[in-house]
mmCIF file of C-alpha atoms and ligand atoms in Angstrom:
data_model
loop_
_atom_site.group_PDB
_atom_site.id
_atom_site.type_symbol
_atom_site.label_atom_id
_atom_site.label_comp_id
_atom_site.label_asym_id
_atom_site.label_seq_id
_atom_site.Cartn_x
_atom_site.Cartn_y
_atom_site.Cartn_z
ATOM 1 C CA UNK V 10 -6.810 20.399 32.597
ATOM 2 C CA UNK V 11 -10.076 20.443 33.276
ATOM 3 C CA UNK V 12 -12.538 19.727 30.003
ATOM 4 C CA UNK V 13 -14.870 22.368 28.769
ATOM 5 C CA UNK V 14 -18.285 21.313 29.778
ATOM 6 C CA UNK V 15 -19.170 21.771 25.725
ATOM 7 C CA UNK V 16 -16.339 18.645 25.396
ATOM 8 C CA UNK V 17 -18.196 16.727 27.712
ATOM 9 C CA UNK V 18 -21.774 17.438 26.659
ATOM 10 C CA UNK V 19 -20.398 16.352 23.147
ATOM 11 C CA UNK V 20 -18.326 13.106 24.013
ATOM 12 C CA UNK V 21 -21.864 12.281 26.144
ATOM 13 C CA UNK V 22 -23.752 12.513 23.613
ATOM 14 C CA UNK V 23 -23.035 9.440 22.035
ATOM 15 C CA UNK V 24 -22.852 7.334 24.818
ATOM 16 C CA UNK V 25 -26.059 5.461 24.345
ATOM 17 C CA UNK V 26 -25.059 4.305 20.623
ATOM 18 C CA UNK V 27 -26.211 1.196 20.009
ATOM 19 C CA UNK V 28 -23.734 -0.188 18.946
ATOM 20 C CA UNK V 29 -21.227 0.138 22.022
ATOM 21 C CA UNK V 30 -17.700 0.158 19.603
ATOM 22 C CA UNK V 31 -19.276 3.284 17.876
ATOM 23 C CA UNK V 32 -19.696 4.897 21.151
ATOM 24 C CA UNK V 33 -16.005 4.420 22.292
ATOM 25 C CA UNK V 34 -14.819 5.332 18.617
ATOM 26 C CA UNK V 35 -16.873 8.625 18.513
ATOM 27 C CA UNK V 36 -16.512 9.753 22.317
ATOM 28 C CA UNK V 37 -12.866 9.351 21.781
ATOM 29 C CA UNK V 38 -12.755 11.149 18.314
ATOM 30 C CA UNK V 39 -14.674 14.268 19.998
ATOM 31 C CA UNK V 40 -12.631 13.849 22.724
ATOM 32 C CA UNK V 41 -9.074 13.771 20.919
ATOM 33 C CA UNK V 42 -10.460 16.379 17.844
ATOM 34 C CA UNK V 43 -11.363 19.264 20.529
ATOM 35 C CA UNK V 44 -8.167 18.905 22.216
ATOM 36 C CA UNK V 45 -6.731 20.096 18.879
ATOM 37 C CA UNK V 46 -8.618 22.544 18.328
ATOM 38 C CA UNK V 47 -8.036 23.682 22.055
ATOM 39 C CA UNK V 48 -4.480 23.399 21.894
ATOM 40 C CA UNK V 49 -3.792 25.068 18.660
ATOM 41 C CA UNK V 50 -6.247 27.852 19.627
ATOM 42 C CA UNK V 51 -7.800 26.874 16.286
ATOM 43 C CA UNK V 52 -9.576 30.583 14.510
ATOM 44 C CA UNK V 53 -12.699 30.562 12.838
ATOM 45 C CA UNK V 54 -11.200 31.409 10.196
ATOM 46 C CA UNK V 55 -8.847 28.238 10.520
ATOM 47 C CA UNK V 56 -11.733 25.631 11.015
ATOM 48 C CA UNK V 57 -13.678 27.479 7.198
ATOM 49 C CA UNK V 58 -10.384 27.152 5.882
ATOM 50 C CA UNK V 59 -10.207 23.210 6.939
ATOM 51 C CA UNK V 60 -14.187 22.692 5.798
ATOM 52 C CA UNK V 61 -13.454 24.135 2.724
ATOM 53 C CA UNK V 62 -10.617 21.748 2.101
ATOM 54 C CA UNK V 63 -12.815 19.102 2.649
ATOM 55 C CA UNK V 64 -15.339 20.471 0.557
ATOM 56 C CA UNK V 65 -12.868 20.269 -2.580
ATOM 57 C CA UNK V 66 -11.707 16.967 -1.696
ATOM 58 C CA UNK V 67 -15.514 15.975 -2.025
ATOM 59 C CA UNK V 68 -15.513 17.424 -5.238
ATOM 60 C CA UNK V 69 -12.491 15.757 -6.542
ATOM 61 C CA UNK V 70 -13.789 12.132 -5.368
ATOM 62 C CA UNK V 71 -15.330 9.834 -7.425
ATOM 63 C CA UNK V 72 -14.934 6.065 -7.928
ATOM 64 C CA UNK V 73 -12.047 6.230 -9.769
ATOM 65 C CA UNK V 74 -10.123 8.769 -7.339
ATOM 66 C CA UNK V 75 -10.391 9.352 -3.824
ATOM 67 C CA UNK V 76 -8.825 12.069 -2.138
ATOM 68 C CA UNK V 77 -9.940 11.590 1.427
ATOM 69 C CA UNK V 78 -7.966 8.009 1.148
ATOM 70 C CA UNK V 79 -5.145 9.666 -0.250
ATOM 71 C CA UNK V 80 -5.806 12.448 2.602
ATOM 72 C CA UNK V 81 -5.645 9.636 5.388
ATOM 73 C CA UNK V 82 -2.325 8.085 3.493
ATOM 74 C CA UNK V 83 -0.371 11.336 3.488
ATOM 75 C CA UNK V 84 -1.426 11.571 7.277
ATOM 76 C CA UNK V 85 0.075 8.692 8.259
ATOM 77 C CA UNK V 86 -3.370 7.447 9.272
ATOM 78 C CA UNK V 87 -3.456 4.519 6.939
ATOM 79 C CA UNK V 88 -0.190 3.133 8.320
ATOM 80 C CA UNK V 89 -1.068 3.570 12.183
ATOM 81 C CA UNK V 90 -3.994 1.942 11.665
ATOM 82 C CA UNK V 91 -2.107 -0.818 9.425
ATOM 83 C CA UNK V 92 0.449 -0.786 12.994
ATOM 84 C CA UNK V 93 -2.386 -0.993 15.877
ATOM 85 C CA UNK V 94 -4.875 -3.396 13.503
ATOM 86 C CA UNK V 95 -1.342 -5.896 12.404
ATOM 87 C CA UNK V 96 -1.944 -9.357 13.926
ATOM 88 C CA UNK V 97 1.379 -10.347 15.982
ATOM 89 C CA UNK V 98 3.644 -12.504 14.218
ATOM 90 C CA UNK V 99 2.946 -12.304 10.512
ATOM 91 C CA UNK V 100 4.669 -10.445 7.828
ATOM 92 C CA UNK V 101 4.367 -6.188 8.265
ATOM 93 C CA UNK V 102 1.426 -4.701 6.528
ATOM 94 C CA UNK V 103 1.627 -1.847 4.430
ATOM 95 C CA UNK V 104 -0.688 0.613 2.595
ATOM 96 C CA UNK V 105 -3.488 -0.445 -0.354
ATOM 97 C CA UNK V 106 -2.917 2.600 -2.420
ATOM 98 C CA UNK V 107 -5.329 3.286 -5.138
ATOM 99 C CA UNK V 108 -4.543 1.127 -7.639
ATOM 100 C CA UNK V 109 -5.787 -2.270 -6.648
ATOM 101 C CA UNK V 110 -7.891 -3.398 -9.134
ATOM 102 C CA UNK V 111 -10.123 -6.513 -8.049
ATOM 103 C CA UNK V 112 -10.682 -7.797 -11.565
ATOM 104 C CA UNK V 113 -7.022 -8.627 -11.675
ATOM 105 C CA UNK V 114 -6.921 -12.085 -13.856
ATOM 106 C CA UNK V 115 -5.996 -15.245 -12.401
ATOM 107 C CA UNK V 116 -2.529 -16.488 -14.101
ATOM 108 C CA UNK V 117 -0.637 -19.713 -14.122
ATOM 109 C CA UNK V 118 1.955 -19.794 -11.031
ATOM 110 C CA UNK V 119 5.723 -18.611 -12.921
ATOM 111 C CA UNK V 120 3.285 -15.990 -15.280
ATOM 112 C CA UNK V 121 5.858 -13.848 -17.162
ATOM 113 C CA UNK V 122 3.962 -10.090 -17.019
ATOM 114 C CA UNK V 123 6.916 -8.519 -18.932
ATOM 115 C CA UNK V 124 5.636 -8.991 -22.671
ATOM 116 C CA UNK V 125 8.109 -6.841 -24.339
ATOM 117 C CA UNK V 126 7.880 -3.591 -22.447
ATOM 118 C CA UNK V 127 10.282 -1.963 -21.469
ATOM 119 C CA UNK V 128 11.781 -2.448 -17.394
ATOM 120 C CA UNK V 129 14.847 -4.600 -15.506
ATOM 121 C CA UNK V 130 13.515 -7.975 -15.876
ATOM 122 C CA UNK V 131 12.849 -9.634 -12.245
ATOM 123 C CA UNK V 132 11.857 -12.884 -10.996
ATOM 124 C CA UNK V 133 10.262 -12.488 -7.700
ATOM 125 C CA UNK V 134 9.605 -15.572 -5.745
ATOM 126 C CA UNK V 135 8.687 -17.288 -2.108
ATOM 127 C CA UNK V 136 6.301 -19.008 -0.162
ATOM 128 C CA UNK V 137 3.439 -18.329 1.865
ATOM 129 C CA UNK V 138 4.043 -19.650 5.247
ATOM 130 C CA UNK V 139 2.528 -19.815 8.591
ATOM 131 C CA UNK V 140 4.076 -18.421 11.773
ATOM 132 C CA UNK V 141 5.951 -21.363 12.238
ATOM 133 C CA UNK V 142 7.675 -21.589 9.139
ATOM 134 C CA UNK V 143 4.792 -24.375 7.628
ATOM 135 C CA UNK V 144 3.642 -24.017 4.017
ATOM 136 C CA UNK V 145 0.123 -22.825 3.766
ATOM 137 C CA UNK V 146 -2.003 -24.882 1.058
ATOM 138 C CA UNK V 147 -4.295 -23.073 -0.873
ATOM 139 C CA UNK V 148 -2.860 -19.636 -0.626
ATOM 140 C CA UNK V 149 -3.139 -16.668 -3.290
ATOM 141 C CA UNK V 150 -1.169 -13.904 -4.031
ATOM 142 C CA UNK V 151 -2.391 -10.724 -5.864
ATOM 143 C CA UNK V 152 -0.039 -8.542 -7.203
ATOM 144 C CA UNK V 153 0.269 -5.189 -8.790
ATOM 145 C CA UNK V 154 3.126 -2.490 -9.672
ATOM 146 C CA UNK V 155 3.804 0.315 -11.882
ATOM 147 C CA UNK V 156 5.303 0.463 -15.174
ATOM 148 C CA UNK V 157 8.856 1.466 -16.390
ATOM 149 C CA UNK V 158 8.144 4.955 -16.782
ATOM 150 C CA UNK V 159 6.781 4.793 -13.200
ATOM 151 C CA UNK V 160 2.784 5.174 -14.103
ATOM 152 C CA UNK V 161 -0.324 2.337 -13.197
ATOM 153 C CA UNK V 162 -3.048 1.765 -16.139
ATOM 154 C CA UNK V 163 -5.321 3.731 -14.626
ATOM 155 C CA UNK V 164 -2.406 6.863 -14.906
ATOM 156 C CA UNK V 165 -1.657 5.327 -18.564
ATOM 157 C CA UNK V 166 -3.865 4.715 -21.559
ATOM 158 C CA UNK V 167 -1.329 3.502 -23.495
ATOM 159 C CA UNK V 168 -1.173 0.477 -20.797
ATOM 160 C CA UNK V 169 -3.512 -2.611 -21.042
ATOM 161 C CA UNK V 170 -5.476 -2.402 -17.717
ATOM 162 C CA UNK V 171 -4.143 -5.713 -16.989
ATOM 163 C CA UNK V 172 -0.499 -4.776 -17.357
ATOM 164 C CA UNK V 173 1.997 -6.315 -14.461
ATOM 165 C CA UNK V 174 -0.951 -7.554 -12.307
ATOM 166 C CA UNK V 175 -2.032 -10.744 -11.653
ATOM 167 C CA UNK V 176 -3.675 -13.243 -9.109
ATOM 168 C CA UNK V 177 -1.479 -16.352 -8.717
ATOM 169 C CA UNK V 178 -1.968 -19.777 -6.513
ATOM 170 C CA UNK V 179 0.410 -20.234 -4.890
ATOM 171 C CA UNK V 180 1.582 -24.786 -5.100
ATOM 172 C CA UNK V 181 0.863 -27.222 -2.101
ATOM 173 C CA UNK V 182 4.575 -26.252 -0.680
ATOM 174 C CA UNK V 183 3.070 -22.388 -0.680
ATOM 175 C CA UNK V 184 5.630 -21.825 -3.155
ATOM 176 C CA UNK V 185 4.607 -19.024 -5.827
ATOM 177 C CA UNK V 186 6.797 -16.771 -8.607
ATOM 178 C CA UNK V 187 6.848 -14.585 -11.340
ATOM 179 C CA UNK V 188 9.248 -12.624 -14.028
ATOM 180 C CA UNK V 189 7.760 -8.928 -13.600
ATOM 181 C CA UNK V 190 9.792 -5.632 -14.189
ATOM 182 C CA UNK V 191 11.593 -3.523 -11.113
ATOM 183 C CA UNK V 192 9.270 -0.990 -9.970
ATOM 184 C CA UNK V 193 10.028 2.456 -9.947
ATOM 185 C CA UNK V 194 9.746 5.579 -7.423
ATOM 186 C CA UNK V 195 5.896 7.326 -7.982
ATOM 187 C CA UNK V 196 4.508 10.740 -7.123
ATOM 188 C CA UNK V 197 1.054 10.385 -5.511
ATOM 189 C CA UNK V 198 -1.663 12.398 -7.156
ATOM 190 C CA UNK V 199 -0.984 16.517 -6.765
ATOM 191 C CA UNK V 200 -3.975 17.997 -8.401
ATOM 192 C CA UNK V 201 -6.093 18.245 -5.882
ATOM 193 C CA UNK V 202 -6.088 19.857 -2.383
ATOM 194 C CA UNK V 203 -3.815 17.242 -0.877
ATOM 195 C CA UNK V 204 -1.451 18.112 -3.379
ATOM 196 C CA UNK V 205 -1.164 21.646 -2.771
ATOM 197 C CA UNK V 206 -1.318 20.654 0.700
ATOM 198 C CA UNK V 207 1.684 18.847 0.301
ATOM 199 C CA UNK V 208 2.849 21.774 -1.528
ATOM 200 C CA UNK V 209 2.529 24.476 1.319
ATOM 201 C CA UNK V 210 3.982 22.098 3.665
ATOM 202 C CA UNK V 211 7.167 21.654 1.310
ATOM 203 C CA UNK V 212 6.594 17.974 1.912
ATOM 204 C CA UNK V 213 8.090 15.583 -0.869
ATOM 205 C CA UNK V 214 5.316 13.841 -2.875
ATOM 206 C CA UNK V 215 7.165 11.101 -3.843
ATOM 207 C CA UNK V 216 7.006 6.874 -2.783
ATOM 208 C CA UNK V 217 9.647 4.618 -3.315
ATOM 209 C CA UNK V 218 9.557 1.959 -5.927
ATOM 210 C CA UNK V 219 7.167 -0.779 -4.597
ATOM 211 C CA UNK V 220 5.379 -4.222 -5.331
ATOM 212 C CA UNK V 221 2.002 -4.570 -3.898
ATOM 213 C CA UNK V 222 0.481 -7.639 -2.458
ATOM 214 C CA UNK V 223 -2.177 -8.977 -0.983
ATOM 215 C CA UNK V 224 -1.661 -12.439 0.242
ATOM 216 C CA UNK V 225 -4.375 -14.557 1.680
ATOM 217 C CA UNK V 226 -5.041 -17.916 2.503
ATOM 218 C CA UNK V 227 -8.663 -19.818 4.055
ATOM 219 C CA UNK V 228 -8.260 -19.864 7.653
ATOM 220 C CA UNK V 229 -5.510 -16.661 8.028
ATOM 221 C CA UNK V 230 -5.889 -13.486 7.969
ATOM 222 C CA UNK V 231 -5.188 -11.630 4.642
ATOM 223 C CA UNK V 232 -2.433 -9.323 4.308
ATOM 224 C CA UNK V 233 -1.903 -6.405 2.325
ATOM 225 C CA UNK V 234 1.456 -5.150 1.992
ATOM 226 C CA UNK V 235 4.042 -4.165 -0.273
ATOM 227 C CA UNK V 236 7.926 -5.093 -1.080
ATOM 228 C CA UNK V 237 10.638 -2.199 -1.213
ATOM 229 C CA UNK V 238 13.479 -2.744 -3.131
ATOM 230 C CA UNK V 239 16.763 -1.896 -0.963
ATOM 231 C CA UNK V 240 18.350 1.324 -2.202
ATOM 232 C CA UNK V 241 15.456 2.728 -3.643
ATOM 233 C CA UNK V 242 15.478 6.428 -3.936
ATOM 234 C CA UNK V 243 12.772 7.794 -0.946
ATOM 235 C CA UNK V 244 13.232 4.467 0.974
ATOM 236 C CA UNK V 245 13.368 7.184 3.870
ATOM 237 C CA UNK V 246 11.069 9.253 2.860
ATOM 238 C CA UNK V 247 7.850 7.731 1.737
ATOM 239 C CA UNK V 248 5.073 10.312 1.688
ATOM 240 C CA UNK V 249 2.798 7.999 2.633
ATOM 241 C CA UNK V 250 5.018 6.176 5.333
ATOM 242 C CA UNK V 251 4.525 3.014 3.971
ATOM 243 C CA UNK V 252 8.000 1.466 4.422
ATOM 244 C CA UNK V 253 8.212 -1.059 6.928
ATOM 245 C CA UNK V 254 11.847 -2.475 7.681
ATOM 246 C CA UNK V 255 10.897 -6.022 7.244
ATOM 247 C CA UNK V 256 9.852 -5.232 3.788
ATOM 248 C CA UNK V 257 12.378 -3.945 2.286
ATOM 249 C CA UNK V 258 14.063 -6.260 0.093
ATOM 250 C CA UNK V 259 17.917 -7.285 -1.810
ATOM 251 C CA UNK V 260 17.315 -6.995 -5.900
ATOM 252 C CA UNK V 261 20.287 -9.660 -6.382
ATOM 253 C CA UNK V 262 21.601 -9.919 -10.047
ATOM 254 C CA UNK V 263 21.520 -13.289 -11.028
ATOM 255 C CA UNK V 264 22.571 -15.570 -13.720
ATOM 256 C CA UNK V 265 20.506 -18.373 -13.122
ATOM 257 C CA UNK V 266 20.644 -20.309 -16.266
ATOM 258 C CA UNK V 267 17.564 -22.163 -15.657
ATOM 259 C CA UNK V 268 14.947 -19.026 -14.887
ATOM 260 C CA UNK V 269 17.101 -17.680 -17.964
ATOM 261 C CA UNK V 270 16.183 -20.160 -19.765
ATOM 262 C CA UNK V 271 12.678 -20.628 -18.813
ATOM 263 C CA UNK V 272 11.784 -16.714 -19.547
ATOM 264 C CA UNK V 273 14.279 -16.270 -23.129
ATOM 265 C CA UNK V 274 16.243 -14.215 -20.835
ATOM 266 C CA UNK V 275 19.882 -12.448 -22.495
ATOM 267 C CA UNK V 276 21.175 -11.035 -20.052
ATOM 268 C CA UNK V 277 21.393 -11.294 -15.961
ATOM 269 C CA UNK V 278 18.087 -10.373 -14.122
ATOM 270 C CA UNK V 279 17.398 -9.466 -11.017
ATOM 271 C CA UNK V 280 15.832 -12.131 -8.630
ATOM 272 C CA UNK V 281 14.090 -10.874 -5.451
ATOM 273 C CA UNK V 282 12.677 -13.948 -3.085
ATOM 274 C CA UNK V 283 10.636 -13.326 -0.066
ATOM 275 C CA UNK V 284 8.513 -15.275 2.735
ATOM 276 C CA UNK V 285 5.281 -13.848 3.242
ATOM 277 C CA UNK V 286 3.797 -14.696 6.889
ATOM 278 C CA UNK V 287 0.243 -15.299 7.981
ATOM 279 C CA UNK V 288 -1.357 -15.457 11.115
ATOM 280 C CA UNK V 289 -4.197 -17.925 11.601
ATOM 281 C CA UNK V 290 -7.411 -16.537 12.244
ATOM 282 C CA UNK V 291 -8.775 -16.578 15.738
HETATM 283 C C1 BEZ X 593 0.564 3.840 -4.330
HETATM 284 O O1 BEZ X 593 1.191 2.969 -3.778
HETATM 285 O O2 BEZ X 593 0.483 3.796 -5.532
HETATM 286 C C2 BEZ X 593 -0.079 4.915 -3.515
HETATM 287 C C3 BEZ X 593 -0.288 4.709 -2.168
HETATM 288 C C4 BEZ X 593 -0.892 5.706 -1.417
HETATM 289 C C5 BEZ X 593 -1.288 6.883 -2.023
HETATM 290 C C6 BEZ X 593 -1.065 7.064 -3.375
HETATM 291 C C7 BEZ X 593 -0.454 6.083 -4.128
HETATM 292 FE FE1 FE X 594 1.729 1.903 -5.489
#
């Protein structure tokens, strides 16, 4: 097909960016953005219809909530550009989500997070490793779920903002742990235009249950990604299709009388361990 000479003027007209990375990112996005609109013989109508979407999605933003983040998640844009940007050889990467906080407070490696609220106690534990199986010295983990009834602080009042999130380093051997709850499935946000998007389009708004990590370590390249427990209702159907299959992860019962011990625990827990891998940087 042969391209509309108002395609090429556009895609041209950024060819003498400065910066030579913007020029192949923009010439590509006019490129790929007017075959769209060529292809599905886009109306007028169509294209006010789409501005004024983003229009309310500008409204709806502020620092607390962003809907054009939650926009690219329920795209699947987040998670292809997690795919193409994922060094080879380390552990998958999945999405951020909007409820990282980055005053999360440093804790002593084993932290219990539980208190006495209410969840399935779970002792989650590994190592940070390099591609070759190595311990990484120095490494920290940052971690952050939702509660038992399935909301984050920022959802919940009646949580402390520091509730089941921590910062840990991780020993020598890379080793780190902690007693936390099991997470539960989440609906993202639906009050805003995404969410009646999602509604027109009869498209579930739920996520499975999930951890969230970021791992990171001098010298590799941090990873943010998230741990699915096996089972979990929407495992296959994650409406932001986060779920990678390396990530998703055996909840074993256990007995163990020592971490029983250690934590006051009754009754069995569950115990989930996992390897996080990073890839040195470059
Ligand atoms: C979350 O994991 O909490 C999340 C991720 C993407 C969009 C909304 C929520
Ligand atoms: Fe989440």
């Amino acid at each position: 097909m042969t391209t509309h000479p108002v395609t090429q003027a556009a895609m041209s007209s950024f060819a003498s960016a400065s910066d030579p990375r913007l020029a192949q990112v923009m010439t590509l996005l006019v490129k790929h953005l007017h075959a769209f609109v060529t292809e599905s013989k886009l109306t007028k109508e169509e294209w006010m219809k789409g501005l004024e979407f983003l229009t309310q999605s500008a409204a709806i933003t502020d620092s607390e909530r962003n809907e054009f983040s939650l926009l690219s998640d329920i795209l699947g844009i987040s998670s292809i550009v997690d795919v193409v940007s994922q060094p080879v050889g380390g552990t998958s990467s999945s999405v951020l989500g909007p409820f990282h906080s980055h005053d999360s407070r440093l804790q002593p490696n084993g932290i219990d997070l539980t208190g006495d609220q209410a969840g399935d106690r779970t002792w989650l534990h590994g190592c940070v490793l390099d591609q070759q199986g190595q311990a990484i010295e120095n490494a920290e983990i940052d971690f952050w779920q939702n509660a038992d009834n399935g909301l984050y602080p920022a959802q919940d009042s009646a949580q402390d903002p520091h509730n089941l999130r921590c910062k840990i380093k991780c020993e020598a051997d890379g080793s780190f742990n902690l007693l936390t709850i099991r997470p539960h499935p989440y609906t993202v946000p639906t009050d805003g235009p995404v969410g009646a998007l999602l509604a027109a389009s009869q498209r579930s708004i739920w996520r499975p249950a999930h951890y969230h990590l970021i791992v990171s370590a001098p010298g590799y390249i941090g990873l943010v990604t998230e741990l699915f427990p096996q089972n979990s209702e929407y495992i296959d159907n994650d409406t932001v299709f986060g779920v990678r299959e390396g990530l998703i992860v055996p909840f074993v019962k256990s007995s163990n009388t020592e971490i029983a011990q250690r934590y006051g625990l009754d009754h069995p827990f569950y115990e989930v361990r996992f390897d996080f891998k990073l890839v040195k940087q470059a």
